[in-house]
Every structure is written in structure tokens, then in C-alpha cells.
Amino acid sequence: MKQPTLKLKDELDSHALATASLESLYRIFTVPEAPNSTLGAIDKEISDNLMGFLGDRIVARERSLTAIEEDFSNPQIPEVPQFVSDYTDFVLDKLVAHSVHTSAPGFIGHMATPIPYFMLPLSRIMVALNQNLVKIETSKAFTPLERQVLGMLHGLVYERDDVFYRENLHNSRRALGIFCSGGTTANLSALWVARNQMFRATSDFGGIAIEGLARSLKYKGYDDVAIVVSERGHYSLSKAADVLGLGRNNVISVKTDQNHKVDADAMRAKCVELQANNIGIIAIVGIGGATETGQVDPLDKLAAIAAEFNTHFHVDAAWGGPTLLSNTHKHVMASIELADSVTIDAHKQLYVPMGAGMVVFKDPTAIAAVEHHAEYILRAGSKDLGQYSIEGSRPGMAMLVHAAFHIIGRKGYEILIDQNIDKAKAFARMIDAQDDFELITDPELNILNYRYVPAEVQAKLEASSHQQQKVINEILDRANKRMQKQQRAGGKTFVSRTRFSQYKYGGEAVSVFRVVMGNPMTTLETLGAILEEQLDLATRKGTAEIIEEIAALSN
Amino acid sequence: MKQPTLKLKDELDSHALATASLESLYRIFTVPEAPNSTLGAIDKEISDNLMGFLGDRIVARERSLTAIEEDFSNPQIPEVPQFVSDYTDFVLDKLVAHSVHTSAPGFIGHMATPIPYFMLPLSRIMVALNQNLVKIETSKAFTPLERQVLGMLHGLVYERDDVFYRENLHNSRRALGIFCSGGTTANLSALWVARNQMFRATSDFGGIAIEGLARSLKYKGYDDVAIVVSERGHYSLSKAADVLGLGRNNVISVKTDQNHKVDADAMRAKCVELQANNIGIIAIVGIGGATETGQVDPLDKLAAIAAEFNTHFHVDAAWGGPTLLSNTHKHVMASIELADSVTIDAHKQLYVPMGAGMVVFKDPTAIAAVEHHAEYILRAGSKDLGQYSIEGSRPGMAMLVHAAFHIIGRKGYEILIDQNIDKAKAFARMIDAQDDFELITDPELNILNYRYVPAEVQAKLEASSHQQQKVINEILDRANKRMQKQQRAGGKTFVSRTRFSQYKYGGEAVSVFRVVMGNPMTTLETLGAILEEQLDLATRKGTAEIIEEIAALSN
């Protein structure tokens, strides 16, 4: 065979490039931002003093959304490139200034946790490497790293022995979990696996993944399928039911007891009813730290029901899962190891930046139910993580979880989590000690609810009929909503609000404040100031008048 | 009403904190990484010389995956915190060193594009702010920014007038698109909308979102539903069909013509057949830059078929979409504005870091088909982006797209894209000019395929029967696979490989090299070196013997 030669020279000569403008464009890839440039200075400012940057650069007072929208209203992609320094000025004035200081100690309304300093340079390494975890060819060591992180989380939940992890951790035919962009995708993935396992392939049926839901129901002879969960279940479960083709009506909502935990007897009764109606149960979902109240369902009882009805048991521990890292409090999550799958978010109580959720599976072969391949990647037998994930291309966020596990360690997390729970309980006692607040949920973990109810109104409520209570609560709802909006607009502190049924008031829903304790910098003084501000708002024009309405009601 | 007072002091005193260990933990949130620390130094190294960092820190030679896995095999979350410097050493030695240099000029095998310098400090701002785009309360200005970015992309595709964008851009009842973690989620979102629009609520039917697929089919009287797409469709479409409950079998694959574009007549025939079989067509999908070959389907013809069958027309332009930014080449994407929805990835040809995909919808009310609410967020009438997204909590990646649109500008992108296409065409001519390579796809955009076929074998192939061709191609497959693996292991350059049906060989699939031209730093010299290396590999022991097999075949 002759030795081949290349005919390159001619090609090069004939290939005329528009070098002038191209060169200036090359610079954005090849010339670093100067340290004394606007962007370089901001970079240093954040690295040197993150809380200072956030505190100084985000303006505290609320600007109307309409005014902010003005700055983001041009629908044209700019024709001509802008100087980086000019763009940076825009970002600081128009974007950063009107962002939300989610890591302010007084921002206790949502599941937004502050990030440790080491996350900043590590995120830069992640962005710089720009790996794509869909496949080994674009991620290499990041793939084993992600599998290890999922294994660590699996170990936290299921505590299997070394032999188990040696056999499964890096086994191309097994997967201990799926790394996702967040808890919603993790819940969706878990229910996808549960649905597909229920309708798996047999000798005369290709399985739901291949044949679809309609044929699957026919094959199994079901009239429909359902997911059973507490009325406190996260909205992502209904969304998953929509996406998976099950329908939101088929998320069967079960009432909660006086402790805001699902009523296991009622749940079992629903399952009996579904079975009698020839409706297949895809999964029973337990909550490991409800989004609104923080309560943990009786997981042991739910596991028993799932076993009785031979269905998948999923636990949504997106928020509460890391409680397992605390020897002091992990008993609250007892029996979680009975779950077939568990969702835990890393961008919540693992203190990782936004964009990291995970679901782990008890059975490392369960995931085969959603396995898929493609010719150019994800070849069967490969270790490509994209074979199991609902997402395709995705970043190496697992690195930041790996870092947090090592740098904070189990003991470090224990301290953080214990503090969060202690503070929530202390705040509950502070609220209880106040005459003009009603504690709605006594925190089991670190989320709680309360509302403003002046002492006189509390007395009146207790003495009222159910119908009268309803009227009073409607007026209180208006007052509490108003206060929450004013406090948010004030920009100093933030609690969120929600609305859910109250066992105490015969199942009627009321509007309540919602507090999530996740910021180590939040102190009892911060919490005291939040209550002070609320009491001050309560006496202001508007709210005071609303409350007067209750006094004016005839008994 | 009495003035309320706080009982804080007692609470504070009784709340004994384990201050000693807690204080050391506070430090990770309050004390920045010192500039002269290991992590601080790495941070500076990346900021000063990104390509240098990647070139120096990633080892070029392939280490076996098994060996790498050893470093990530402990399934225990470490009990005790590790020093940041020690952890950083581990990251450099074990993770970074064995990552993939995806922005190396010779890494032209996948859709991995390098990122401009300005992305590094801007990513830090994004991570530091840690906004959550699910709702205004945790994102504020980021929400209008994301809506603007989606509007800009919508404008790029649909070119509607100012009145349209003024009416829709920040309208809480409308959405011009959905921001996603990537193209897979974007395609899934588009098909979710298409499916739900097909089975929308009526006076006597709640809609598929509420009632599920089984009842929807009954209501409409269909036996099943399908999605119709070219055999070159991305694997995410089959995955979406699985997730959405349609089943992979219901992704109807249509053959391609000699130009690797879908055969529109064959597609229409499939639709006729589906209709005759009482199968509802959820969507027709056109490809705007096929993942494997880069070809663009005849979008005008597909739009006409979709109109004829009154179905949703989706275009997957995850890779090719940004071609619209080039006045030179946008004609290749002609008629894309006829699509009901279009997927475009930002982490591909928009040069944004991993984790940014988008789908835009022609009709800004289409998205109502997947709208959802929750009491504590996403209240109806709010502008919370989480009302429409498949994901829940997610980061402010839209900021990086916004930055790229402004700092690179349309003209900048035009240069980048024109260069990519020019280089792909030049590379195709280089391959053509070689006696021992066969060009498989003449690039329409900037992706192409070729394979090693020695001149003698090419002659033999042409003179062979279909059956003989098949035998020869199977031997060639082995040779090409071997070369591709050896080249990857060599670590200097990387082309990927795939396998798809060849019109030229009677529809038989052959294994081919796949090249994606997205790196501005890739030069014609780089491409020449890649071919040189392949020709060298071809003469080495192993491949040469494989090729000898063909010579030994009887005619």
C-alpha cells in the first residue's frame, strides 16, 4: 500500500480569512480580563469580600418590577459588540443592584442558602474545564467523580456495606442514582423509573418506554394509574404526573393530621379504593421535610403500605435529606432506607450553588428501566452517565458536591444542621411567647409557619363557631398578606407566605408566614428584629384597620 | 390595641451554642480564600491564562478509566473536614489532570466549544448572587433579563415587530420560550407543550395535563399518538417520547435522501399512514443541523406537511440555530420561522458555559398548555418563570447568554459562525483531495463525516455488488473504529465516531469519523495534523492487517 501524502498547502493559500475583524474576536478567547478592568475589579471584590459585595451592590429598597423591566425590554440582539467594561457597568447598575440578597441573614423566606467561599474558585475551575457529563469522552474523571458522589449519597441513605459499593459504584450496568439540575428533575426521574418499572418489558410486551402508556394500560388491564401523596407534597409531583402522561388528577392527595404529617390510615384507605377501582399505583410518595411546613411523614408506615400494595416508595427529601448528616437529628428521618428512591437537593442544605439535585435508588438495577442509547455516544456497555439521565449535556456540578462533602465533612454538616434546627425551635418559642402571633407548625426540622393574630382575636377565634372562624380567618389572611408584602418591599428582611389547610380550623386553609432556617449567619437577634418589624407593620395604617373589622364582627 | 413587646432576652440566654466548632465553620462563609493559598493561586492562574491552565494542568496521555475510578471509589462521606489546600491538591492531581481538554483546537469530535474570558468573572457574579429563577422573589431583575434573552432568541427566529414584543416580552400571561438546562430538556419541553396543546381542555374534558394520556386518547378517539422525525433525529426525541408516555416506538423514523436530509415525500406518506391507522400526530420534527451530520432538513416542506395534518411543527436547531446570526449563511435555515417551536442551545454555538438551552414558541400563548401553580410560589398572574418551566429551582444562566449577545454582538457571532463553516468546507476539500479518505457528508453547516478507505479499496467498493460492499464495509468499520480509539488514546487530537445508514450503500449503516467545527482556535494546520495522524495510524500494525483482509477477498 502506498504511503499517503497530504495536499495541504494549496488549501491554506486559497483559504482567505477576514483576519482583521477575526483577530479582535480571537481576543475574547485569548486575552484575559485585566485585573484593573471593571470586570477584573469586580472579580476581586467578590473574591475578597463576598458578603460585602452582596451587601453593597444590591440595593435594599424595592424598585418596581415594571421599572426593572424597562432595562430589559429590547428584543433585538445587539448588532455591534459592546465593550466589556460598559457591559459590566450595566450588569452592576441594572442587574446586580436589583437582584435579591438571598444570603442576607434576614432573608429567611425561601430555601436559599449562602455559599461558602471555597465554592467561588472551585466554580471557576468547573466553568474553565467546561466538561459535559453526558459522556466519558467529554468528562473523563468527572464521570467517576459523579458516580462517587451519588454513591456517597446512597451510603448516607441506605448504609450498605463495602462489598455492595465495590460491586456497584463504578459498574457500567448499575447506577446508584441520577444527578439532576434540581429536585424537580430528580422527582421526575424517580417517578419515570417507577412508572417504567411497573410496566417493564416481558416476552410479549416491549415495556412502557417502547410502547407507551396507552398500550401499557391495555397490556396490564388497568383503567388508569395514580401516584399517592400527602396534600403537602411539592408541586413538582403534579408537574411530573403531567409530564409523564399520568395527569394531575391522578396524583391522589391524602389529608394530613394535626401535626401536618400525612394520615397513614387515610393513605392506606386511598390505596384500597384505587385498587378496587382497577387503578394501578405507580408510587407512594413520602415527604422528608415538607416544602411549606418542614414536617416529615411517618416513613415506616408509608413503606409498609407500599409493600402491601407492591408499589414503588419514593421519598422527597429535597430539603430534609441532609438531616441524615446529623447524628443528633437523623432519627427524624427514620425508615428513609425503606424507600425505593430518595430525592436530595445539593443546592439547598448541602450549601452548593444553584443547579444541583440528586435522586438515589435502593436497587442499583432499577435505573435500567429508563436506559437509552445513541450511536455516537452512550453506547451500550459504556459508562456514559447520559444513559440514565433525563437531561443530556450538563455541567460538572457534582464536583462542587464532592468538594463540600470533603471540605465541610459530615461533622461540619452536623453542626450546620443542628444550628438550623435549634434556631427554628428557638424562633418557635419566641413566637409562642408573643401574645400577638399564632404558631402554626412547631418545627420538626428547620421550617416553620406562624401568623399574626392579635391576642384579642385569638380569644375570639377560640370562642367562635366554625363558620365564624372562617370569617375571621379570611380577614386575618388579608392582614397577613399585607404585612408580608410590606416587609418584602421594605427590603430589610424577608419571610415568605403560603396557604394551606388547618386541621385546627376544620380543614380550612389560612394564609401564614413561612420561615426556612438555612443561613448560618442568621442569629436570634435577626429573628427578633423580624418579629419586631412585623409587629410594627401590624400597627400601621391598613393592617390595623383590617384587624378592627374583626372586633366589629357581631359574636 | 396594646403595643406589643418582645421577650427576646431570655431566649438568647437560654440558647447555648456550641460556639467553638461553630466558629471555625463560620469561617468558610465569612473568610475569603487567601490569594496566596493553593486555591487562590489556581484561581489567578485560570484568570490570567485559561488556555495555559488547561494545557498545563490536563495531562495529555490517556490514563485508564479503571485507574481513575480508584481515586473516586470511597463511598463514605468524609467524617472530618479536610483543609481546602489539601482538597485543592487532590482536585488538581486527580480531577483536573484527568479531565478532557474540550477547548483544545484539536478536540473537534464533539459539540464542545471554548468559552470566552469574560465568562469567567461573569460566572463568578452569577454564582455569588446565587439567584433562583423559579420565581421573582429569589431572582428579581434576573427574571426580566431571562424574558429578554428569550425574546431576543424569539426575534432571531421569528422576526416579529416591536409591537409584538412590547405586548408579549414582559406579559405575565405570555411566554416567548422556556430557558432550560440544555437542548434535551428544551426538546422535551417543546414536545410536552405540543402534546398538551393537542389534548387541551374543553367544556367536557379537563385536558391531558389534568386527565392524563389514557383518558385523552379515549376522549379524542385515537388509538395512539406519534411524533414524526428523520432517522437522523437526536436521541433526546426518543427519550422525550418515553418520558411523555408516548413510547419510543411512536417516534416514527423517516428515511433520509442522498444529502442526509429527511425525505419529505416519505415523511408525508408516513403521516398519511398514521392518519389512516387512527394515530394522532403530536408533532413533526425538523432538524436544523443534525447532531451527526450537520444537515438541515427541508423546513419549508416539513412546515407544509405539518399544516396539512394540522400538527405542531418543532425544529431541533440545538446546534444549528445560531447560524441565523450570520447573514452569510442564515439562508440554510430558511423557513425556520414556520416552526411552532425551535430549540437552540446556548452552550454550543453561543459560546456560553455548559448548562444553557432554550426553546422558543411562535405563539406566546402556547405555553399555557403546561402552566402550573403552587400556593407558596408561582401564584397565578405572577411573573414567576417557574410557572412554565419543566425544571423548578435553577440558576441564572440566562445572564451569560445576555452577556454573550452584548459583548460578542450579532456581527461577532457572524464572524465566528462563518469561520466555522468555512473551515468545515475547507476540511471537506482537504479530505476530498486525499486518496485514502472517503468524504461521507459534504458540510452544509460545520459538521462533517468521513472515513478511512484506502484508494484501492475505494475502487474495489465501487466495482462491488451490494452484498460484497456490505462485507467490505464491515471490515472498514473495524479499521475506522480502531483508528478513532487509538487517536483518542493518543491524547493529541480527537474526532468522534458514529454509525448511520448510507444512501450510497443501499441504506446499510457504516462507521464514520465525525467532526464538529466550533473552536475559533482550530486552524487548517490543526486539521492537517489530524489527517496526518490518522494516515499514520492507518499504516500501523493492526489497522494495516484489517485492510489487508479486503485485498484478500475474492471478487
Short mmCIF file of N, CA and C in Angstrom, two decimals, chain B residues 352-478:
data_model
loop_
_atom_site.label_atom_id
_atom_site.label_comp_id
_atom_site.label_asym_id
_atom_site.label_seq_id
_atom_site.Cartn_x
_atom_site.Cartn_y
_atom_site.Cartn_z
N VAL B 352 -21.47 29.84 25.45
CA VAL B 352 -21.81 30.01 26.86
C VAL B 352 -21.40 28.72 27.59
N PRO B 353 -20.98 28.79 28.85
CA PRO B 353 -20.61 27.56 29.55
C PRO B 353 -21.78 26.56 29.64
N MET B 354 -21.43 25.30 29.87
CA MET B 354 -22.37 24.18 29.93
C MET B 354 -23.55 24.48 30.85
N GLY B 355 -24.76 24.14 30.35
CA GLY B 355 -25.96 24.25 31.19
C GLY B 355 -26.96 25.28 30.73
N ALA B 356 -27.01 25.56 29.41
CA ALA B 356 -27.92 26.59 28.93
C ALA B 356 -28.54 26.21 27.59
N GLY B 357 -29.82 25.86 27.62
CA GLY B 357 -30.57 25.58 26.41
C GLY B 357 -31.86 26.39 26.41
N MET B 358 -32.45 26.54 25.26
CA MET B 358 -33.69 27.33 25.19
C MET B 358 -34.61 26.74 24.14
N VAL B 359 -35.91 26.95 24.37
CA VAL B 359 -36.87 26.66 23.31
C VAL B 359 -37.77 27.89 23.21
N VAL B 360 -38.02 28.34 21.98
CA VAL B 360 -38.93 29.47 21.77
C VAL B 360 -40.17 28.99 21.03
N PHE B 361 -41.28 29.69 21.30
CA PHE B 361 -42.57 29.32 20.71
C PHE B 361 -43.10 30.47 19.86
N LYS B 362 -43.54 30.13 18.67
CA LYS B 362 -44.10 31.15 17.78
C LYS B 362 -45.25 31.87 18.46
N ASP B 363 -46.16 31.08 19.03
CA ASP B 363 -47.35 31.63 19.67
C ASP B 363 -47.08 31.80 21.18
N PRO B 364 -47.06 33.04 21.66
CA PRO B 364 -46.70 33.25 23.07
C PRO B 364 -47.76 32.77 24.05
N THR B 365 -48.88 32.25 23.56
CA THR B 365 -49.87 31.68 24.49
C THR B 365 -49.80 30.15 24.50
N ALA B 366 -48.98 29.59 23.62
CA ALA B 366 -48.89 28.12 23.51
C ALA B 366 -48.54 27.48 24.85
N ILE B 367 -47.68 28.17 25.54
CA ILE B 367 -47.10 27.67 26.78
C ILE B 367 -48.13 27.49 27.90
N ALA B 368 -49.28 28.11 27.74
CA ALA B 368 -50.34 27.95 28.74
C ALA B 368 -50.70 26.48 28.91
N ALA B 369 -50.40 25.68 27.88
CA ALA B 369 -50.72 24.25 27.93
C ALA B 369 -49.96 23.51 29.03
N VAL B 370 -48.88 24.11 29.52
CA VAL B 370 -48.11 23.43 30.57
C VAL B 370 -48.00 24.28 31.84
N GLU B 371 -48.82 25.31 31.91
CA GLU B 371 -48.77 26.22 33.06
C GLU B 371 -49.16 25.49 34.35
N HIS B 372 -48.49 25.85 35.44
CA HIS B 372 -48.81 25.22 36.72
C HIS B 372 -48.52 26.20 37.84
N HIS B 373 -49.19 25.99 38.97
CA HIS B 373 -49.09 26.93 40.09
C HIS B 373 -48.88 26.21 41.41
N ALA B 374 -48.48 26.96 42.40
CA ALA B 374 -48.36 26.44 43.77
C ALA B 374 -48.65 27.60 44.70
N GLU B 375 -49.10 27.26 45.90
CA GLU B 375 -49.54 28.33 46.80
C GLU B 375 -48.41 29.23 47.27
N TYR B 376 -47.25 28.62 47.56
CA TYR B 376 -46.21 29.43 48.18
C TYR B 376 -45.34 30.16 47.16
N ILE B 377 -45.44 29.74 45.92
CA ILE B 377 -44.79 30.45 44.82
C ILE B 377 -45.65 30.25 43.58
N LEU B 378 -45.23 30.87 42.47
CA LEU B 378 -45.87 30.64 41.18
C LEU B 378 -47.37 30.91 41.23
N ARG B 379 -47.77 31.92 42.02
CA ARG B 379 -49.20 32.20 42.09
C ARG B 379 -49.69 32.67 40.73
N ALA B 380 -50.88 32.29 40.37
CA ALA B 380 -51.44 32.67 39.07
C ALA B 380 -51.39 34.19 38.91
N GLY B 381 -50.99 34.65 37.73
CA GLY B 381 -50.91 36.07 37.48
C GLY B 381 -49.55 36.67 37.83
N SER B 382 -48.70 35.90 38.51
CA SER B 382 -47.36 36.38 38.82
C SER B 382 -46.49 36.27 37.57
N LYS B 383 -45.28 36.81 37.66
CA LYS B 383 -44.37 36.69 36.53
C LYS B 383 -43.33 35.61 36.77
N ASP B 384 -43.57 34.79 37.77
CA ASP B 384 -42.61 33.73 38.10
C ASP B 384 -42.40 32.80 36.91
N LEU B 385 -41.14 32.65 36.51
CA LEU B 385 -40.82 31.83 35.35
C LEU B 385 -41.09 30.35 35.59
N GLY B 386 -41.09 29.96 36.87
CA GLY B 386 -41.34 28.56 37.21
C GLY B 386 -42.72 28.06 36.83
N GLN B 387 -43.60 28.97 36.44
CA GLN B 387 -44.95 28.56 36.02
C GLN B 387 -44.94 27.72 34.75
N TYR B 388 -43.88 27.89 33.95
CA TYR B 388 -43.86 27.24 32.64
C TYR B 388 -42.72 26.24 32.47
N SER B 389 -41.74 26.30 33.36
CA SER B 389 -40.53 25.51 33.13
C SER B 389 -40.70 24.08 33.61
N ILE B 390 -40.01 23.18 32.94
CA ILE B 390 -40.04 21.79 33.37
C ILE B 390 -39.20 21.64 34.63
N GLU B 391 -38.17 22.44 34.75
CA GLU B 391 -37.35 22.44 35.96
C GLU B 391 -38.00 23.33 37.02
N GLY B 392 -37.60 23.16 38.25
CA GLY B 392 -38.04 24.05 39.32
C GLY B 392 -36.92 25.05 39.60
N SER B 393 -36.27 24.93 40.75
CA SER B 393 -35.14 25.79 41.08
C SER B 393 -34.05 25.65 40.02
N ARG B 394 -33.52 26.78 39.59
CA ARG B 394 -32.45 26.72 38.59
C ARG B 394 -31.68 28.04 38.58
N PRO B 395 -30.43 27.98 38.11
CA PRO B 395 -29.55 29.15 38.22
C PRO B 395 -29.80 30.21 37.14
N GLY B 396 -29.16 31.33 37.30
CA GLY B 396 -29.34 32.48 36.40
C GLY B 396 -28.48 32.43 35.15
N MET B 397 -28.39 31.27 34.52
CA MET B 397 -27.54 31.11 33.32
C MET B 397 -27.91 32.09 32.21
N ALA B 398 -29.16 32.54 32.19
CA ALA B 398 -29.59 33.46 31.13
C ALA B 398 -28.70 34.71 31.12
N MET B 399 -28.16 35.04 32.29
CA MET B 399 -27.26 36.19 32.38
C MET B 399 -26.06 36.03 31.44
N LEU B 400 -25.56 34.80 31.33
CA LEU B 400 -24.37 34.59 30.49
C LEU B 400 -24.73 34.66 29.00
N VAL B 401 -25.96 34.30 28.66
CA VAL B 401 -26.40 34.44 27.27
C VAL B 401 -26.57 35.93 26.96
N HIS B 402 -27.16 36.64 27.91
CA HIS B 402 -27.34 38.09 27.78
C HIS B 402 -25.98 38.76 27.56
N ALA B 403 -25.01 38.34 28.35
CA ALA B 403 -23.66 38.90 28.24
C ALA B 403 -23.07 38.61 26.87
N ALA B 404 -23.19 37.37 26.43
CA ALA B 404 -22.61 36.99 25.14
C ALA B 404 -23.26 37.76 23.99
N PHE B 405 -24.59 37.92 24.05
CA PHE B 405 -25.28 38.68 23.00
C PHE B 405 -24.74 40.11 22.93
N HIS B 406 -24.43 40.70 24.08
CA HIS B 406 -23.97 42.09 24.10
C HIS B 406 -22.49 42.23 23.78
N ILE B 407 -21.68 41.34 24.33
CA ILE B 407 -20.22 41.52 24.19
C ILE B 407 -19.73 40.98 22.84
N ILE B 408 -20.35 39.93 22.36
CA ILE B 408 -19.95 39.41 21.03
C ILE B 408 -20.76 40.11 19.94
N GLY B 409 -22.05 40.32 20.21
CA GLY B 409 -22.89 41.01 19.23
C GLY B 409 -23.19 40.13 18.03
N ARG B 410 -24.22 40.52 17.29
CA ARG B 410 -24.58 39.71 16.12
C ARG B 410 -23.42 39.62 15.14
N LYS B 411 -22.73 40.74 14.94
CA LYS B 411 -21.63 40.74 13.97
C LYS B 411 -20.49 39.83 14.40
N GLY B 412 -20.25 39.81 15.71
CA GLY B 412 -19.20 38.93 16.22
C GLY B 412 -19.55 37.47 15.98
N TYR B 413 -20.78 37.13 16.29
CA TYR B 413 -21.22 35.74 16.05
C TYR B 413 -21.13 35.39 14.57
N GLU B 414 -21.48 36.36 13.73
CA GLU B 414 -21.43 36.11 12.29
C GLU B 414 -20.01 35.68 11.88
N ILE B 415 -19.03 36.39 12.41
CA ILE B 415 -17.65 36.04 12.07
C ILE B 415 -17.30 34.64 12.56
N LEU B 416 -17.67 34.36 13.82
CA LEU B 416 -17.37 33.04 14.38
C LEU B 416 -18.03 31.93 13.56
N ILE B 417 -19.28 32.15 13.23
CA ILE B 417 -20.03 31.11 12.52
C ILE B 417 -19.54 30.95 11.09
N ASP B 418 -19.28 32.06 10.44
CA ASP B 418 -18.75 31.97 9.08
C ASP B 418 -17.42 31.22 9.06
N GLN B 419 -16.60 31.51 10.06
CA GLN B 419 -15.32 30.83 10.15
C GLN B 419 -15.50 29.33 10.32
N ASN B 420 -16.41 28.96 11.21
CA ASN B 420 -16.64 27.54 11.46
C ASN B 420 -17.08 26.83 10.18
N ILE B 421 -17.97 27.46 9.46
CA ILE B 421 -18.48 26.84 8.24
C ILE B 421 -17.39 26.81 7.15
N ASP B 422 -16.67 27.92 7.03
CA ASP B 422 -15.56 27.95 6.06
C ASP B 422 -14.55 26.84 6.34
N LYS B 423 -14.22 26.69 7.61
CA LYS B 423 -13.23 25.67 7.98
C LYS B 423 -13.74 24.26 7.69
N ALA B 424 -15.03 24.05 7.96
CA ALA B 424 -15.60 22.72 7.69
C ALA B 424 -15.54 22.43 6.20
N LYS B 425 -15.85 23.43 5.40
CA LYS B 425 -15.83 23.23 3.94
C LYS B 425 -14.39 23.01 3.46
N ALA B 426 -13.47 23.78 4.05
CA ALA B 426 -12.06 23.62 3.67
C ALA B 426 -11.57 22.21 4.06
N PHE B 427 -11.99 21.76 5.23
CA PHE B 427 -11.58 20.43 5.68
C PHE B 427 -12.16 19.36 4.74
N ALA B 428 -13.39 19.58 4.30
CA ALA B 428 -14.00 18.63 3.37
C ALA B 428 -13.18 18.57 2.07
N ARG B 429 -12.70 19.72 1.63
CA ARG B 429 -11.89 19.71 0.40
C ARG B 429 -10.55 19.02 0.63
N MET B 430 -10.00 19.21 1.85
CA MET B 430 -8.75 18.53 2.19
C MET B 430 -8.95 17.01 2.18
N ILE B 431 -10.08 16.57 2.68
CA ILE B 431 -10.38 15.13 2.72
C ILE B 431 -10.58 14.60 1.30
N ASP B 432 -11.32 15.38 0.52
CA ASP B 432 -11.57 15.01 -0.87
C ASP B 432 -10.28 14.88 -1.65
N ALA B 433 -9.36 15.76 -1.31
CA ALA B 433 -8.09 15.76 -2.05
C ALA B 433 -7.19 14.60 -1.66
N GLN B 434 -7.55 13.92 -0.59
CA GLN B 434 -6.78 12.76 -0.15
C GLN B 434 -7.28 11.51 -0.85
N ASP B 435 -6.36 10.66 -1.29
CA ASP B 435 -6.77 9.44 -1.97
C ASP B 435 -7.38 8.42 -1.03
N ASP B 436 -6.98 8.47 0.23
CA ASP B 436 -7.32 7.38 1.14
C ASP B 436 -8.44 7.68 2.13
N PHE B 437 -9.16 8.75 1.89
CA PHE B 437 -10.33 9.04 2.73
C PHE B 437 -11.57 9.15 1.86
N GLU B 438 -12.68 8.80 2.41
CA GLU B 438 -13.95 8.99 1.72
C GLU B 438 -14.76 10.03 2.49
N LEU B 439 -15.14 11.10 1.81
CA LEU B 439 -15.98 12.10 2.43
C LEU B 439 -17.41 11.57 2.44
N ILE B 440 -18.01 11.53 3.61
CA ILE B 440 -19.36 10.96 3.73
C ILE B 440 -20.42 12.06 3.64
N THR B 441 -20.22 13.15 4.38
CA THR B 441 -21.16 14.28 4.27
C THR B 441 -20.42 15.54 3.90
N ASP B 442 -20.85 16.14 2.82
CA ASP B 442 -20.31 17.43 2.40
C ASP B 442 -21.00 18.45 3.29
N PRO B 443 -20.24 19.20 4.10
CA PRO B 443 -20.89 20.01 5.14
C PRO B 443 -21.74 21.15 4.60
N GLU B 444 -22.95 21.21 5.12
CA GLU B 444 -23.83 22.32 4.82
C GLU B 444 -23.58 23.39 5.90
N LEU B 445 -23.40 22.95 7.12
CA LEU B 445 -23.01 23.84 8.21
C LEU B 445 -21.56 23.51 8.58
N ASN B 446 -21.32 23.17 9.83
CA ASN B 446 -19.93 22.98 10.25
C ASN B 446 -19.69 21.63 10.91
N ILE B 447 -20.47 20.64 10.50
CA ILE B 447 -20.26 19.27 10.95
C ILE B 447 -20.06 18.42 9.70
N LEU B 448 -19.14 17.47 9.77
CA LEU B 448 -18.97 16.60 8.60
C LEU B 448 -18.51 15.22 9.03
N ASN B 449 -18.63 14.29 8.12
CA ASN B 449 -18.26 12.90 8.38
C ASN B 449 -17.38 12.41 7.24
N TYR B 450 -16.46 11.56 7.61
CA TYR B 450 -15.62 10.92 6.59
C TYR B 450 -15.11 9.62 7.20
N ARG B 451 -14.44 8.86 6.37
CA ARG B 451 -13.83 7.64 6.91
C ARG B 451 -12.60 7.29 6.10
N TYR B 452 -11.83 6.43 6.71
CA TYR B 452 -10.61 5.98 6.04
C TYR B 452 -10.97 4.82 5.11
N VAL B 453 -10.73 5.03 3.83
CA VAL B 453 -10.89 3.96 2.84
C VAL B 453 -9.73 4.09 1.84
N PRO B 454 -8.76 3.22 1.94
CA PRO B 454 -7.60 3.33 1.02
C PRO B 454 -8.07 3.33 -0.44
N ALA B 455 -7.34 4.05 -1.27
CA ALA B 455 -7.73 4.23 -2.67
C ALA B 455 -8.09 2.91 -3.35
N GLU B 456 -7.27 1.88 -3.10
CA GLU B 456 -7.51 0.58 -3.74
C GLU B 456 -8.88 0.02 -3.32
N VAL B 457 -9.17 0.22 -2.02
CA VAL B 457 -10.44 -0.32 -1.51
C VAL B 457 -11.61 0.47 -2.10
N GLN B 458 -11.40 1.79 -2.27
CA GLN B 458 -12.46 2.60 -2.86
C GLN B 458 -12.82 2.08 -4.24
N ALA B 459 -11.79 1.77 -4.99
CA ALA B 459 -12.02 1.24 -6.34
C ALA B 459 -12.78 -0.09 -6.27
N LYS B 460 -12.34 -0.92 -5.34
CA LYS B 460 -12.97 -2.23 -5.18
C LYS B 460 -14.44 -2.10 -4.77
N LEU B 461 -14.69 -1.16 -3.83
CA LEU B 461 -16.06 -0.92 -3.36
C LEU B 461 -16.98 -0.54 -4.51
N GLU B 462 -16.47 0.37 -5.37
CA GLU B 462 -17.30 0.86 -6.47
C GLU B 462 -17.65 -0.25 -7.45
N ALA B 463 -16.74 -1.18 -7.56
CA ALA B 463 -16.95 -2.27 -8.53
C ALA B 463 -17.72 -3.44 -7.93
N SER B 464 -18.08 -3.32 -6.65
CA SER B 464 -18.66 -4.48 -5.95
C SER B 464 -20.18 -4.49 -5.99
N SER B 465 -20.70 -5.69 -5.76
CA SER B 465 -22.15 -5.85 -5.59
C SER B 465 -22.53 -5.32 -4.22
N HIS B 466 -23.82 -5.15 -4.01
CA HIS B 466 -24.30 -4.66 -2.71
C HIS B 466 -23.85 -5.59 -1.59
N GLN B 467 -23.92 -6.90 -1.85
CA GLN B 467 -23.55 -7.87 -0.83
C GLN B 467 -22.06 -7.79 -0.50
N GLN B 468 -21.26 -7.64 -1.55
CA GLN B 468 -19.81 -7.52 -1.39
C GLN B 468 -19.45 -6.23 -0.66
N GLN B 469 -20.18 -5.15 -1.00
CA GLN B 469 -19.97 -3.86 -0.33
C GLN B 469 -20.16 -4.00 1.17
N LYS B 470 -21.19 -4.76 1.51
CA LYS B 470 -21.50 -4.93 2.92
C LYS B 470 -20.35 -5.60 3.66
N VAL B 471 -19.78 -6.60 3.02
CA VAL B 471 -18.65 -7.32 3.62
C VAL B 471 -17.46 -6.37 3.77
N ILE B 472 -17.19 -5.62 2.71
CA ILE B 472 -16.05 -4.69 2.76
C ILE B 472 -16.28 -3.62 3.83
N ASN B 473 -17.49 -3.08 3.87
CA ASN B 473 -17.78 -2.03 4.85
C ASN B 473 -17.65 -2.52 6.28
N GLU B 474 -17.98 -3.76 6.51
CA GLU B 474 -17.83 -4.30 7.87
C GLU B 474 -16.36 -4.33 8.28
N ILE B 475 -15.51 -4.66 7.31
CA ILE B 475 -14.08 -4.67 7.62
C ILE B 475 -13.58 -3.24 7.82
N LEU B 476 -14.05 -2.34 6.97
CA LEU B 476 -13.66 -0.93 7.11
C LEU B 476 -14.11 -0.37 8.45
N ASP B 477 -15.29 -0.78 8.89
CA ASP B 477 -15.79 -0.32 10.19
C ASP B 477 -14.78 -0.63 11.30
N ARG B 478 -14.27 -1.85 11.25
CA ARG B 478 -13.32 -2.25 12.28
C ARG B 478 -12.07 -1.38 12.24
#
